[in-house]
Amino acid sequence: MAKIADLYADIRGDTSNLKKALDSAKGDLKSFGGEAQSTGATSMDALVSIASAAAQVTAAIVVAKKVFEFSAEGAQIASLGQASYKLADSYGASMKDIVRSVKDSSFNTITEYEAMKSANLAMTMGISANADEIGTLLQVAMMRARAFGLTTEEAFNRITVGIGRRSTKVLDDLGF
C-alpha cells in the first residue's frame, strides 16, 4: 500500500511539465501578434502559428486530464486497499494472504485491486474470510467464466452474490 500512496503523491506533485507546456503556449500566442505585425507575415504563416499554439494547448490539456484521471485512480486503489485490510482484520483474516491466494488461484490473471474487491464481496456476503476458501471459490468462478463467456470477476461476483443471498436462480444461471 505504501507504494501506491507514494506513486499517488508523485503523480499529484509532478505537474511541472504541464505548467511549462501551458506557459509555452501562452508565450506563443502573445508573440504571435507581434511577429505577424513586425514581419508582415502572410495569413498562411499566421494560421501555422495559431495551429502550433493550439496544438500545444491541446496537448497540455490532454496531459492534465490524464494526470488527474491517474491520480484519482491511484487514490481509489489506495482507499480500497486500506478498507480491505481493515475489513479482513475485522474478520480475523489477513488481506495479504487472501490476495496472494486469489492471485495464485487465478495464475496471476487477476490484479491486486480485483482480488481485494472480490475478497471484500465474499467477506461482506458472509461466505468466507479464509484465504484458501476464497481462492477455491475463485477457481470455480474461472471455470464457470470460461463456460459462460464471462470474465472471472463477473462469475465470481455472481457466485458470491448467489451464495450470499441464497439465490438458486442466480446460481442456476451459472449451471449450479
mmCIF file with all atom_site columns, C-alpha atoms in Angstrom:
data_model
loop_
_atom_site.group_PDB
_atom_site.id
_atom_site.type_symbol
_atom_site.label_atom_id
_atom_site.label_alt_id
_atom_site.label_comp_id
_atom_site.label_asym_id
_atom_site.label_entity_id
_atom_site.label_seq_id
_atom_site.pdbx_PDB_ins_code
_atom_site.Cartn_x
_atom_site.Cartn_y
_atom_site.Cartn_z
_atom_site.occupancy
_atom_site.B_iso_or_equiv
_atom_site.pdbx_formal_charge
_atom_site.auth_seq_id
_atom_site.auth_comp_id
_atom_site.auth_asym_id
_atom_site.auth_atom_id
_atom_site.pdbx_PDB_model_num
ATOM 1   C CA . MET A 1 1   ? 0.000   0.000   0.000   1.00 0.00 ? 1   MET A CA 1
ATOM 2   C CA . ALA A 1 2   ? 2.902   2.343   0.687   1.00 0.00 ? 2   ALA A CA 1
ATOM 3   C CA . LYS A 1 3   ? 3.984   2.021   -2.954  1.00 0.00 ? 3   LYS A CA 1
ATOM 4   C CA . ILE A 1 4   ? 0.559   3.119   -4.182  1.00 0.00 ? 4   ILE A CA 1
ATOM 5   C CA . ALA A 1 5   ? 0.451   6.078   -1.811  1.00 0.00 ? 5   ALA A CA 1
ATOM 6   C CA . ASP A 1 6   ? 3.967   7.134   -2.873  1.00 0.00 ? 6   ASP A CA 1
ATOM 7   C CA . LEU A 1 7   ? 3.030   6.830   -6.544  1.00 0.00 ? 7   LEU A CA 1
ATOM 8   C CA . TYR A 1 8   ? -0.108  8.886   -5.944  1.00 0.00 ? 8   TYR A CA 1
ATOM 9   C CA . ALA A 1 9   ? 1.943   11.603  -4.226  1.00 0.00 ? 9   ALA A CA 1
ATOM 10  C CA . ASP A 1 10  ? 4.484   11.601  -7.068  1.00 0.00 ? 10  ASP A CA 1
ATOM 11  C CA . ILE A 1 11  ? 1.785   11.952  -9.713  1.00 0.00 ? 11  ILE A CA 1
ATOM 12  C CA . ARG A 1 12  ? -0.047  14.746  -7.913  1.00 0.00 ? 12  ARG A CA 1
ATOM 13  C CA . GLY A 1 13  ? 3.203   16.621  -7.355  1.00 0.00 ? 13  GLY A CA 1
ATOM 14  C CA . ASP A 1 14  ? 4.604   16.224  -10.875 1.00 0.00 ? 14  ASP A CA 1
ATOM 15  C CA . THR A 1 15  ? 2.810   18.913  -12.825 1.00 0.00 ? 15  THR A CA 1
ATOM 16  C CA . SER A 1 16  ? 5.905   20.881  -13.810 1.00 0.00 ? 16  SER A CA 1
ATOM 17  C CA . ASN A 1 17  ? 5.769   19.682  -17.444 1.00 0.00 ? 17  ASN A CA 1
ATOM 18  C CA . LEU A 1 18  ? 2.136   20.688  -17.682 1.00 0.00 ? 18  LEU A CA 1
ATOM 19  C CA . LYS A 1 19  ? 2.931   24.171  -16.398 1.00 0.00 ? 19  LYS A CA 1
ATOM 20  C CA . LYS A 1 20  ? 5.824   24.509  -18.872 1.00 0.00 ? 20  LYS A CA 1
ATOM 21  C CA . ALA A 1 21  ? 3.593   23.497  -21.800 1.00 0.00 ? 21  ALA A CA 1
ATOM 22  C CA . LEU A 1 22  ? 0.874   25.949  -20.774 1.00 0.00 ? 22  LEU A CA 1
ATOM 23  C CA . ASP A 1 23  ? 3.407   28.771  -20.307 1.00 0.00 ? 23  ASP A CA 1
ATOM 24  C CA . SER A 1 24  ? 4.943   27.987  -23.694 1.00 0.00 ? 24  SER A CA 1
ATOM 25  C CA . ALA A 1 25  ? 1.556   28.073  -25.407 1.00 0.00 ? 25  ALA A CA 1
ATOM 26  C CA . LYS A 1 26  ? 0.696   31.337  -23.690 1.00 0.00 ? 26  LYS A CA 1
ATOM 27  C CA . GLY A 1 27  ? 4.001   32.863  -24.815 1.00 0.00 ? 27  GLY A CA 1
ATOM 28  C CA . ASP A 1 28  ? 3.474   31.638  -28.375 1.00 0.00 ? 28  ASP A CA 1
ATOM 29  C CA . LEU A 1 29  ? 0.061   33.269  -28.513 1.00 0.00 ? 29  LEU A CA 1
ATOM 30  C CA . LYS A 1 30  ? 1.414   36.593  -27.177 1.00 0.00 ? 30  LYS A CA 1
ATOM 31  C CA . SER A 1 31  ? 4.353   36.655  -29.555 1.00 0.00 ? 31  SER A CA 1
ATOM 32  C CA . PHE A 1 32  ? 2.174   35.698  -32.493 1.00 0.00 ? 32  PHE A CA 1
ATOM 33  C CA . GLY A 1 33  ? 0.515   39.080  -32.639 1.00 0.00 ? 33  GLY A CA 1
ATOM 34  C CA . GLY A 1 34  ? 3.804   40.956  -32.547 1.00 0.00 ? 34  GLY A CA 1
ATOM 35  C CA . GLU A 1 35  ? 5.515   38.681  -35.071 1.00 0.00 ? 35  GLU A CA 1
ATOM 36  C CA . ALA A 1 36  ? 2.696   38.888  -37.552 1.00 0.00 ? 36  ALA A CA 1
ATOM 37  C CA . GLN A 1 37  ? 2.743   42.710  -37.464 1.00 0.00 ? 37  GLN A CA 1
ATOM 38  C CA . SER A 1 38  ? 6.511   43.260  -37.402 1.00 0.00 ? 38  SER A CA 1
ATOM 39  C CA . THR A 1 39  ? 7.427   40.781  -40.131 1.00 0.00 ? 39  THR A CA 1
ATOM 40  C CA . GLY A 1 40  ? 4.476   41.378  -42.377 1.00 0.00 ? 40  GLY A CA 1
ATOM 41  C CA . ALA A 1 41  ? 3.694   37.670  -42.198 1.00 0.00 ? 41  ALA A CA 1
ATOM 42  C CA . THR A 1 42  ? 1.229   36.216  -44.604 1.00 0.00 ? 42  THR A CA 1
ATOM 43  C CA . SER A 1 43  ? -2.072  34.856  -43.479 1.00 0.00 ? 43  SER A CA 1
ATOM 44  C CA . MET A 1 44  ? -0.735  31.318  -44.031 1.00 0.00 ? 44  MET A CA 1
ATOM 45  C CA . ASP A 1 45  ? 2.137   31.990  -41.600 1.00 0.00 ? 45  ASP A CA 1
ATOM 46  C CA . ALA A 1 46  ? -0.374  33.326  -39.121 1.00 0.00 ? 46  ALA A CA 1
ATOM 47  C CA . LEU A 1 47  ? -2.513  30.192  -39.430 1.00 0.00 ? 47  LEU A CA 1
ATOM 48  C CA . VAL A 1 48  ? 0.526   27.984  -38.909 1.00 0.00 ? 48  VAL A CA 1
ATOM 49  C CA . SER A 1 49  ? 1.424   29.900  -35.745 1.00 0.00 ? 49  SER A CA 1
ATOM 50  C CA . ILE A 1 50  ? -2.146  29.627  -34.465 1.00 0.00 ? 50  ILE A CA 1
ATOM 51  C CA . ALA A 1 51  ? -2.256  25.905  -35.227 1.00 0.00 ? 51  ALA A CA 1
ATOM 52  C CA . SER A 1 52  ? 1.038   25.372  -33.402 1.00 0.00 ? 52  SER A CA 1
ATOM 53  C CA . ALA A 1 53  ? -0.166  27.227  -30.331 1.00 0.00 ? 53  ALA A CA 1
ATOM 54  C CA . ALA A 1 54  ? -3.498  25.387  -30.410 1.00 0.00 ? 54  ALA A CA 1
ATOM 55  C CA . ALA A 1 55  ? -1.700  22.043  -30.639 1.00 0.00 ? 55  ALA A CA 1
ATOM 56  C CA . GLN A 1 56  ? 0.439   22.883  -27.612 1.00 0.00 ? 56  GLN A CA 1
ATOM 57  C CA . VAL A 1 57  ? -2.594  23.945  -25.592 1.00 0.00 ? 57  VAL A CA 1
ATOM 58  C CA . THR A 1 58  ? -4.471  20.786  -26.620 1.00 0.00 ? 58  THR A CA 1
ATOM 59  C CA . ALA A 1 59  ? -1.515  18.598  -25.662 1.00 0.00 ? 59  ALA A CA 1
ATOM 60  C CA . ALA A 1 60  ? -1.256  20.320  -22.298 1.00 0.00 ? 60  ALA A CA 1
ATOM 61  C CA . ILE A 1 61  ? -4.965  19.782  -21.656 1.00 0.00 ? 61  ILE A CA 1
ATOM 62  C CA . VAL A 1 62  ? -4.737  16.093  -22.588 1.00 0.00 ? 62  VAL A CA 1
ATOM 63  C CA . VAL A 1 63  ? -1.745  15.618  -20.288 1.00 0.00 ? 63  VAL A CA 1
ATOM 64  C CA . ALA A 1 64  ? -3.525  17.403  -17.447 1.00 0.00 ? 64  ALA A CA 1
ATOM 65  C CA . LYS A 1 65  ? -6.614  15.254  -17.895 1.00 0.00 ? 65  LYS A CA 1
ATOM 66  C CA . LYS A 1 66  ? -4.571  12.035  -17.847 1.00 0.00 ? 66  LYS A CA 1
ATOM 67  C CA . VAL A 1 67  ? -2.658  13.153  -14.752 1.00 0.00 ? 67  VAL A CA 1
ATOM 68  C CA . PHE A 1 68  ? -5.888  13.864  -12.891 1.00 0.00 ? 68  PHE A CA 1
ATOM 69  C CA . GLU A 1 69  ? -7.507  10.594  -14.027 1.00 0.00 ? 69  GLU A CA 1
ATOM 70  C CA . PHE A 1 70  ? -4.451  8.613   -12.955 1.00 0.00 ? 70  PHE A CA 1
ATOM 71  C CA . SER A 1 71  ? -4.334  10.462  -9.648  1.00 0.00 ? 71  SER A CA 1
ATOM 72  C CA . ALA A 1 72  ? -7.996  9.688   -8.986  1.00 0.00 ? 72  ALA A CA 1
ATOM 73  C CA . GLU A 1 73  ? -7.481  6.031   -9.881  1.00 0.00 ? 73  GLU A CA 1
ATOM 74  C CA . GLY A 1 74  ? -4.460  5.857   -7.581  1.00 0.00 ? 74  GLY A CA 1
ATOM 75  C CA . ALA A 1 75  ? -6.468  7.367   -4.753  1.00 0.00 ? 75  ALA A CA 1
ATOM 76  C CA . GLN A 1 76  ? -9.273  4.867   -5.366  1.00 0.00 ? 76  GLN A CA 1
ATOM 77  C CA . ILE A 1 77  ? -6.835  1.952   -5.236  1.00 0.00 ? 77  ILE A CA 1
ATOM 78  C CA . ALA A 1 78  ? -5.225  3.253   -2.064  1.00 0.00 ? 78  ALA A CA 1
ATOM 79  C CA . SER A 1 79  ? -8.628  3.770   -0.455  1.00 0.00 ? 79  SER A CA 1
ATOM 80  C CA . LEU A 1 80  ? -9.806  0.267   -1.392  1.00 0.00 ? 80  LEU A CA 1
ATOM 81  C CA . GLY A 1 81  ? -6.573  -1.184  -0.066  1.00 0.00 ? 81  GLY A CA 1
ATOM 82  C CA . GLN A 1 82  ? -6.949  0.485   3.312   1.00 0.00 ? 82  GLN A CA 1
ATOM 83  C CA . ALA A 1 83  ? -10.602 -0.517  3.606   1.00 0.00 ? 83  ALA A CA 1
ATOM 84  C CA . SER A 1 84  ? -9.835  -4.095  2.515   1.00 0.00 ? 84  SER A CA 1
ATOM 85  C CA . TYR A 1 85  ? -7.112  -4.598  5.078   1.00 0.00 ? 85  TYR A CA 1
ATOM 86  C CA . LYS A 1 86  ? -9.362  -3.205  7.829   1.00 0.00 ? 86  LYS A CA 1
ATOM 87  C CA . LEU A 1 87  ? -12.259 -5.433  6.733   1.00 0.00 ? 87  LEU A CA 1
ATOM 88  C CA . ALA A 1 88  ? -10.069 -8.540  6.717   1.00 0.00 ? 88  ALA A CA 1
ATOM 89  C CA . ASP A 1 89  ? -8.694  -7.601  10.144  1.00 0.00 ? 89  ASP A CA 1
ATOM 90  C CA . SER A 1 90  ? -12.248 -7.296  11.468  1.00 0.00 ? 90  SER A CA 1
ATOM 91  C CA . TYR A 1 91  ? -12.831 -10.926 10.393  1.00 0.00 ? 91  TYR A CA 1
ATOM 92  C CA . GLY A 1 92  ? -9.540  -12.031 11.908  1.00 0.00 ? 92  GLY A CA 1
ATOM 93  C CA . ALA A 1 93  ? -8.072  -12.651 8.480   1.00 0.00 ? 93  ALA A CA 1
ATOM 94  C CA . SER A 1 94  ? -5.089  -11.368 6.552   1.00 0.00 ? 94  SER A CA 1
ATOM 95  C CA . MET A 1 95  ? -5.865  -9.475  3.351   1.00 0.00 ? 95  MET A CA 1
ATOM 96  C CA . LYS A 1 96  ? -2.287  -10.065 2.263   1.00 0.00 ? 96  LYS A CA 1
ATOM 97  C CA . ASP A 1 97  ? -2.850  -13.841 2.463   1.00 0.00 ? 97  ASP A CA 1
ATOM 98  C CA . ILE A 1 98  ? -6.234  -13.572 0.752   1.00 0.00 ? 98  ILE A CA 1
ATOM 99  C CA . VAL A 1 99  ? -4.840  -11.507 -2.132  1.00 0.00 ? 99  VAL A CA 1
ATOM 100 C CA . ARG A 1 100 ? -1.942  -13.941 -2.549  1.00 0.00 ? 100 ARG A CA 1
ATOM 101 C CA . SER A 1 101 ? -4.341  -16.903 -2.580  1.00 0.00 ? 101 SER A CA 1
ATOM 102 C CA . VAL A 1 102 ? -6.649  -15.252 -5.108  1.00 0.00 ? 102 VAL A CA 1
ATOM 103 C CA . LYS A 1 103 ? -3.775  -14.255 -7.375  1.00 0.00 ? 103 LYS A CA 1
ATOM 104 C CA . ASP A 1 104 ? -2.231  -17.737 -7.136  1.00 0.00 ? 104 ASP A CA 1
ATOM 105 C CA . SER A 1 105 ? -5.589  -19.375 -7.839  1.00 0.00 ? 105 SER A CA 1
ATOM 106 C CA . SER A 1 106 ? -6.042  -17.182 -10.900 1.00 0.00 ? 106 SER A CA 1
ATOM 107 C CA . PHE A 1 107 ? -2.486  -17.795 -12.094 1.00 0.00 ? 107 PHE A CA 1
ATOM 108 C CA . ASN A 1 108 ? -1.881  -14.062 -11.619 1.00 0.00 ? 108 ASN A CA 1
ATOM 109 C CA . THR A 1 109 ? -4.552  -13.111 -14.155 1.00 0.00 ? 109 THR A CA 1
ATOM 110 C CA . ILE A 1 110 ? -6.368  -11.014 -11.554 1.00 0.00 ? 110 ILE A CA 1
ATOM 111 C CA . THR A 1 111 ? -4.945  -7.738  -10.312 1.00 0.00 ? 111 THR A CA 1
ATOM 112 C CA . GLU A 1 112 ? -4.471  -6.976  -6.643  1.00 0.00 ? 112 GLU A CA 1
ATOM 113 C CA . TYR A 1 113 ? -7.280  -4.421  -6.944  1.00 0.00 ? 113 TYR A CA 1
ATOM 114 C CA . GLU A 1 114 ? -9.707  -7.022  -8.365  1.00 0.00 ? 114 GLU A CA 1
ATOM 115 C CA . ALA A 1 115 ? -8.599  -9.554  -5.746  1.00 0.00 ? 115 ALA A CA 1
ATOM 116 C CA . MET A 1 116 ? -9.372  -7.122  -2.927  1.00 0.00 ? 116 MET A CA 1
ATOM 117 C CA . LYS A 1 117 ? -12.782 -6.253  -4.413  1.00 0.00 ? 117 LYS A CA 1
ATOM 118 C CA . SER A 1 118 ? -13.683 -9.919  -4.785  1.00 0.00 ? 118 SER A CA 1
ATOM 119 C CA . ALA A 1 119 ? -12.473 -10.799 -1.294  1.00 0.00 ? 119 ALA A CA 1
ATOM 120 C CA . ASN A 1 120 ? -14.418 -7.885  0.184   1.00 0.00 ? 120 ASN A CA 1
ATOM 121 C CA . LEU A 1 121 ? -17.574 -9.133  -1.508  1.00 0.00 ? 121 LEU A CA 1
ATOM 122 C CA . ALA A 1 122 ? -17.067 -12.674 -0.208  1.00 0.00 ? 122 ALA A CA 1
ATOM 123 C CA . MET A 1 123 ? -16.482 -11.424 3.328   1.00 0.00 ? 123 MET A CA 1
ATOM 124 C CA . THR A 1 124 ? -19.373 -8.945  3.402   1.00 0.00 ? 124 THR A CA 1
ATOM 125 C CA . MET A 1 125 ? -21.771 -11.529 1.937   1.00 0.00 ? 125 MET A CA 1
ATOM 126 C CA . GLY A 1 126 ? -20.835 -13.792 4.852   1.00 0.00 ? 126 GLY A CA 1
ATOM 127 C CA . ILE A 1 127 ? -19.277 -16.502 2.679   1.00 0.00 ? 127 ILE A CA 1
ATOM 128 C CA . SER A 1 128 ? -15.741 -16.647 3.998   1.00 0.00 ? 128 SER A CA 1
ATOM 129 C CA . ALA A 1 129 ? -12.717 -14.712 5.159   1.00 0.00 ? 129 ALA A CA 1
ATOM 130 C CA . ASN A 1 130 ? -10.457 -17.739 4.739   1.00 0.00 ? 130 ASN A CA 1
ATOM 131 C CA . ALA A 1 131 ? -7.783  -17.208 2.083   1.00 0.00 ? 131 ALA A CA 1
ATOM 132 C CA . ASP A 1 132 ? -7.863  -20.817 0.845   1.00 0.00 ? 132 ASP A CA 1
ATOM 133 C CA . GLU A 1 133 ? -11.663 -20.921 0.600   1.00 0.00 ? 133 GLU A CA 1
ATOM 134 C CA . ILE A 1 134 ? -11.794 -17.649 -1.326  1.00 0.00 ? 134 ILE A CA 1
ATOM 135 C CA . GLY A 1 135 ? -9.043  -18.965 -3.609  1.00 0.00 ? 135 GLY A CA 1
ATOM 136 C CA . THR A 1 136 ? -11.007 -22.158 -4.246  1.00 0.00 ? 136 THR A CA 1
ATOM 137 C CA . LEU A 1 137 ? -14.151 -20.148 -4.949  1.00 0.00 ? 137 LEU A CA 1
ATOM 138 C CA . LEU A 1 138 ? -12.168 -18.146 -7.479  1.00 0.00 ? 138 LEU A CA 1
ATOM 139 C CA . GLN A 1 139 ? -11.032 -21.341 -9.231  1.00 0.00 ? 139 GLN A CA 1
ATOM 140 C CA . VAL A 1 140 ? -14.675 -22.396 -9.566  1.00 0.00 ? 140 VAL A CA 1
ATOM 141 C CA . ALA A 1 141 ? -15.510 -18.932 -10.905 1.00 0.00 ? 141 ALA A CA 1
ATOM 142 C CA . MET A 1 142 ? -12.740 -19.222 -13.511 1.00 0.00 ? 142 MET A CA 1
ATOM 143 C CA . MET A 1 143 ? -14.187 -22.493 -14.819 1.00 0.00 ? 143 MET A CA 1
ATOM 144 C CA . ARG A 1 144 ? -17.723 -21.072 -14.919 1.00 0.00 ? 144 ARG A CA 1
ATOM 145 C CA . ALA A 1 145 ? -16.477 -17.886 -16.570 1.00 0.00 ? 145 ALA A CA 1
ATOM 146 C CA . ARG A 1 146 ? -14.951 -19.852 -19.441 1.00 0.00 ? 146 ARG A CA 1
ATOM 147 C CA . ALA A 1 147 ? -18.074 -21.962 -19.826 1.00 0.00 ? 147 ALA A CA 1
ATOM 148 C CA . PHE A 1 148 ? -20.460 -18.999 -19.901 1.00 0.00 ? 148 PHE A CA 1
ATOM 149 C CA . GLY A 1 149 ? -18.357 -16.352 -21.670 1.00 0.00 ? 149 GLY A CA 1
ATOM 150 C CA . LEU A 1 150 ? -17.910 -14.153 -18.634 1.00 0.00 ? 150 LEU A CA 1
ATOM 151 C CA . THR A 1 151 ? -14.892 -12.576 -17.023 1.00 0.00 ? 151 THR A CA 1
ATOM 152 C CA . THR A 1 152 ? -13.621 -14.334 -13.929 1.00 0.00 ? 152 THR A CA 1
ATOM 153 C CA . GLU A 1 153 ? -14.587 -11.310 -11.863 1.00 0.00 ? 153 GLU A CA 1
ATOM 154 C CA . GLU A 1 154 ? -18.171 -11.369 -13.205 1.00 0.00 ? 154 GLU A CA 1
ATOM 155 C CA . ALA A 1 155 ? -18.521 -15.087 -12.500 1.00 0.00 ? 155 ALA A CA 1
ATOM 156 C CA . PHE A 1 156 ? -17.001 -14.706 -9.020  1.00 0.00 ? 156 PHE A CA 1
ATOM 157 C CA . ASN A 1 157 ? -19.367 -11.853 -8.191  1.00 0.00 ? 157 ASN A CA 1
ATOM 158 C CA . ARG A 1 158 ? -22.414 -13.778 -9.415  1.00 0.00 ? 158 ARG A CA 1
ATOM 159 C CA . ILE A 1 159 ? -21.462 -16.917 -7.492  1.00 0.00 ? 159 ILE A CA 1
ATOM 160 C CA . THR A 1 160 ? -20.708 -14.895 -4.363  1.00 0.00 ? 160 THR A CA 1
ATOM 161 C CA . VAL A 1 161 ? -23.970 -12.970 -4.525  1.00 0.00 ? 161 VAL A CA 1
ATOM 162 C CA . GLY A 1 162 ? -25.894 -16.173 -5.328  1.00 0.00 ? 162 GLY A CA 1
ATOM 163 C CA . ILE A 1 163 ? -24.450 -17.969 -2.306  1.00 0.00 ? 163 ILE A CA 1
ATOM 164 C CA . GLY A 1 164 ? -24.690 -14.920 -0.036  1.00 0.00 ? 164 GLY A CA 1
ATOM 165 C CA . ARG A 1 165 ? -28.343 -14.281 -0.906  1.00 0.00 ? 165 ARG A CA 1
ATOM 166 C CA . ARG A 1 166 ? -29.152 -17.984 -1.198  1.00 0.00 ? 166 ARG A CA 1
ATOM 167 C CA . SER A 1 167 ? -30.455 -17.281 -4.691  1.00 0.00 ? 167 SER A CA 1
ATOM 168 C CA . THR A 1 168 ? -30.852 -20.505 -6.612  1.00 0.00 ? 168 THR A CA 1
ATOM 169 C CA . LYS A 1 169 ? -31.837 -18.518 -9.694  1.00 0.00 ? 169 LYS A CA 1
ATOM 170 C CA . VAL A 1 170 ? -28.509 -16.673 -9.819  1.00 0.00 ? 170 VAL A CA 1
ATOM 171 C CA . LEU A 1 171 ? -26.629 -19.943 -9.282  1.00 0.00 ? 171 LEU A CA 1
ATOM 172 C CA . ASP A 1 172 ? -28.794 -21.776 -11.855 1.00 0.00 ? 172 ASP A CA 1
ATOM 173 C CA . ASP A 1 173 ? -27.728 -19.192 -14.425 1.00 0.00 ? 173 ASP A CA 1
ATOM 174 C CA . LEU A 1 174 ? -24.145 -20.406 -13.917 1.00 0.00 ? 174 LEU A CA 1
ATOM 175 C CA . GLY A 1 175 ? -25.012 -24.083 -14.159 1.00 0.00 ? 175 GLY A CA 1
ATOM 176 C CA . PHE A 1 176 ? -25.117 -24.987 -10.466 1.00 0.00 ? 176 PHE A CA 1
#
